[in-house]
Structures are given as structure tokens and as C-alpha cells.
Amino acid sequence: MLIYPFILSLYPCICGGVDLFCIKNGFKYLNDEINSEPHLEEAVTQTKWLKQKVDHFNTTDQRNWKMRYFERLSYWKLNGPIYLFLGGESPASARWAETGIMYELAKETNGALYVSEHRYYGESRPLNGTDAEALKYLSARQALADNAYLLKYLKRFSNYKRSKVVVVGGSYSGNLAAWMKLLYPGLVDAAIASSGPILAKTDFYEYLEKVSDNYEQYGTKKCLRTIKKIFKRYDKLMQSSEGIKILKNEQNICEKCDMTVPENQYLFFSYKVGEFMSVSQYGTTERIKSHCKSLQNESIPRIPLEESARNNCTCYDFDEMIEGFYTEGNEWIISWMYQTCNELGLFATTSSDEQPFTNNMPLKFNIKMCHKLFGPDFDEERVNRGVAAVNDLYGALNPNVTNVVFSNGDLDPWSTLSILEDLSYDAPAIVIPRASHCRDLYSNRDGDIEEFKEARKDIKNLVKKWIGAKLET
């Protein structure tokens, strides 16, 4: 539910001069969906603030800022566990304390519910600004230290002295859950790491390979061949002025948009590929098959007219893609871009031949975006250094952890960077058939396949076993 630009999905929606940038980012998508869940009872979650250090690793830096978090104590009883949902790459949502697997665990074990907001997202901003200097204190390690301080602060209260601590996260915050258990084993007793791309990687070509596999396995018989044909045609039309004229007419692209510019072509292909990415990352096998049928019924797939109307567009302008980030309220997007450029990589590219989308989303455009956003130091070598440092610090696909459950849906392209086999008896992996990104974090719904329900039950029982609570039968 990870990632691009999580990327947790770089999926731009461009309208009339690049005034709108829609990035289907994993944690943002999760929060939007959890916020749409029906309210089963009156909300009793409180907003709290905690003073944090700007730099936890510099004893001479005494600057502070206020971190936002949410608290719910409706079900807590003395010595009950503390559950902390770790904020990820978007503003945090109190709804994680009101529905979902963590809420159910707290209700069943008399636990206290907390949700933290990640530094530099939402209202939790150590420093203002969107340049590299302002964002230099944005990292997973600093965010983990923020959450560790929050837990230590809570444990100071006598009522929590004997409380076990469980951290929960999905997508990038799934990484954080596992890494909290790694760096703070004496503080954290158990962790749920859902759909976390534990392996940092610059060129994340496996993402689109998985998308291709999904459409081949669950789509209609000729679907993959149809997709290849569509994108080869796009690629061919881009090669000539006459072809670009045809493409502009078909796709309702603004006349002033110069589609000979490589960056604009990259943005067009990102948009078109994004539709397939979204279905794979958040959809179902039925949605994949339905998407395939729609492709076969339409000889020239176009940008949907209803989307154009919704965005108040008369045409689509794939132009000046960097400037599109600088719209009011998009600070969290810049923050996530900084994390991908500085330490995580996770750039979904078309560099593999095992995908049908042609090679029009190469790594160089992601690196160019890093360069333009954060300065000339952010070249490919800089990104690779950051990725290597993260993998060295946290152990890549072999973190030395116990009492962590790694869960993934086997449709999810992010699972290709996650842990899919047990690391040990106390660090198991659960792979949910026909499931997408972070679906296990929600409560059971009507229509959920049995594999979802069983996986959620297994995850809860693992946590209960690790904290000494009564298991669900």
C-alpha cells in the first residue's frame, strides 16, 4: 500500500498545466480507505502532542518540535498491552484506533491504542521547508527514535509499567514495525509488519514484473498480449510528429504540450502504467480479469472522460512534471520523495524485459527528479549509498528479529521486496493468496475471502502468544 512515488506507486493525474499531482502512495491510500470505514461506535480517540528532539543522535542539538499522536483508552485495563500503529508516509489517521486488526487486538486483550504521526508528515514537522536542508532530519532512523521516545514516555506512567508493547505498521510503516523490534528489542515485545518492502532498492524493476505476472495469471487468455500491443503502439507513435499528433487526439492531450520532450513521454507512460499498478496493488483477481475484458473491448484505451470531468479538465497536459509537486498541501509528497531519494530508492522502472509496458520509465528519470528537487548531490551514486546504508543497518531481507510477523498478499507488487518465507519459528511469514497490499490490517468485511479471515486470525494469535494473552479459538 507502499510506494512510489511508495515508488509506493507513482501515478500522476495531470490536468491543464500540471496543477494536480495524484500519487497513489501506499500509506496515503491506506489512511483514505480506513477513514471511509463505517463508524461502529462513538469515536473516543484523543489528539495528543509530545515534544521531540529534532536530532536524536546529536547531543549538542537541543532543538525540539511537537509530534502529533492519537490515544484511545476505551478498552484498557491495568497491565493491559500498549498497541502503537506507526505512522507512515502521509498524515496520520486516528481511525486505526477505531477499526482494523490493531483495534480488535486491543478490544480482545484490554489494550491501550495509540497512533503516531511520522515526522515531516501531516502536522508533525520538525522544520518548515521542502528543500534538502529542511528535510535533512527526515529518515526512518529518526522516526524510529521518535516512536521509541513516545513509548518510553508512556511507560513512565505507573499504569503501564508492566504493559507489553506491540507495534503495527503497513507498507513503509510495516518496515518501521520490524525495524522497531530490531533496534529497540527491550522496548517492543511484538510487531506486525504488513506488506513492508523490507529490502531497499534503487531500481525496483520487480514491481512491474509482478504486475505482468498478475495479468498473465489472472487476466483473460490474451490479456498480456493485448497490453504489449497497446504499449508498443504508444511507443511507436511517440517516435514521429505525425504519431504524436494522432496520440494527442486520441488521448485528449493539450495541444501546447510538447510530447517530443522525454520527461513528458515518461509522465504519459507513468500515467498509463499507473492504472495497471493500481489494480495489482489494491485490487482483486476479479478486478484484474475485468480490466482485461475492458481492454479487449476497446481498441484504443483512452483517459476516462469521467476522470476528466471530475478534475475539471478540458485536456491533459503532461508537461513540466517537477513543478507539479509544488502545489499547496503536497508537502507530504515532497517528504516521501526525499526519503526515496535519500535512503530507500523504491523507484518502479521498466528496465526489465519481463514486463509489457516498453522501456519508457527508466531509472534515469527518477534520479533526475531527485536532482531537480533536492540538488546536484542527489545523483544515482548518492541514492545507491543511501540504499546500501539502510540495508546494512536493518539487515535487508534477513533482519535479526523475533516476535515479528511478516504478512503479504501474493498479488501485491511490493511483496517482491518483502519477507515471504519464515526467518525463524518466532519470525514467521504469512503470504495470503489472492490478496493485495496491506489488506490484513483491516477488520473482516462482507465478501472477504476465507484466506483473509484465517490470516487475520493467525496474526492475532501470534501476537497474543508473544504477549501472553489468551488465544482465539
Coordinates of N, CA and C in Angstrom, one line a residue, residues 13 66 116 183 280 297 350 385 398:
C13 N -1.9 12.3 -12.0 CA -3.1 12.7 -12.7 C -2.9 14.2 -13.1
K66 N 7.0 19.4 18.1 CA 5.9 18.7 18.7 C 5.4 17.7 17.7
S116 N 0.8 7.0 16.0 CA 1.8 8.1 15.9 C 1.8 8.6 14.5
L183 N 15.8 -2.6 16.5 CA 16.6 -1.6 17.2 C 16.2 -1.4 18.6
S280 N -3.2 -4.0 -9.6 CA -2.4 -5.0 -8.9 C -2.2 -4.8 -7.5
N297 N -12.2 -4.9 -25.2 CA -13.5 -4.3 -25.8 C -13.2 -3.0 -26.4
T350 N 10.9 0.4 -15.8 CA 10.6 -0.6 -16.9 C 11.9 -1.2 -17.4
R385 N 24.2 4.9 -2.3 CA 24.8 4.9 -1.0 C 23.7 4.9 0.1
N398 N 17.2 -10.2 5.9 CA 17.5 -11.1 7.0 C 17.7 -10.3 8.3

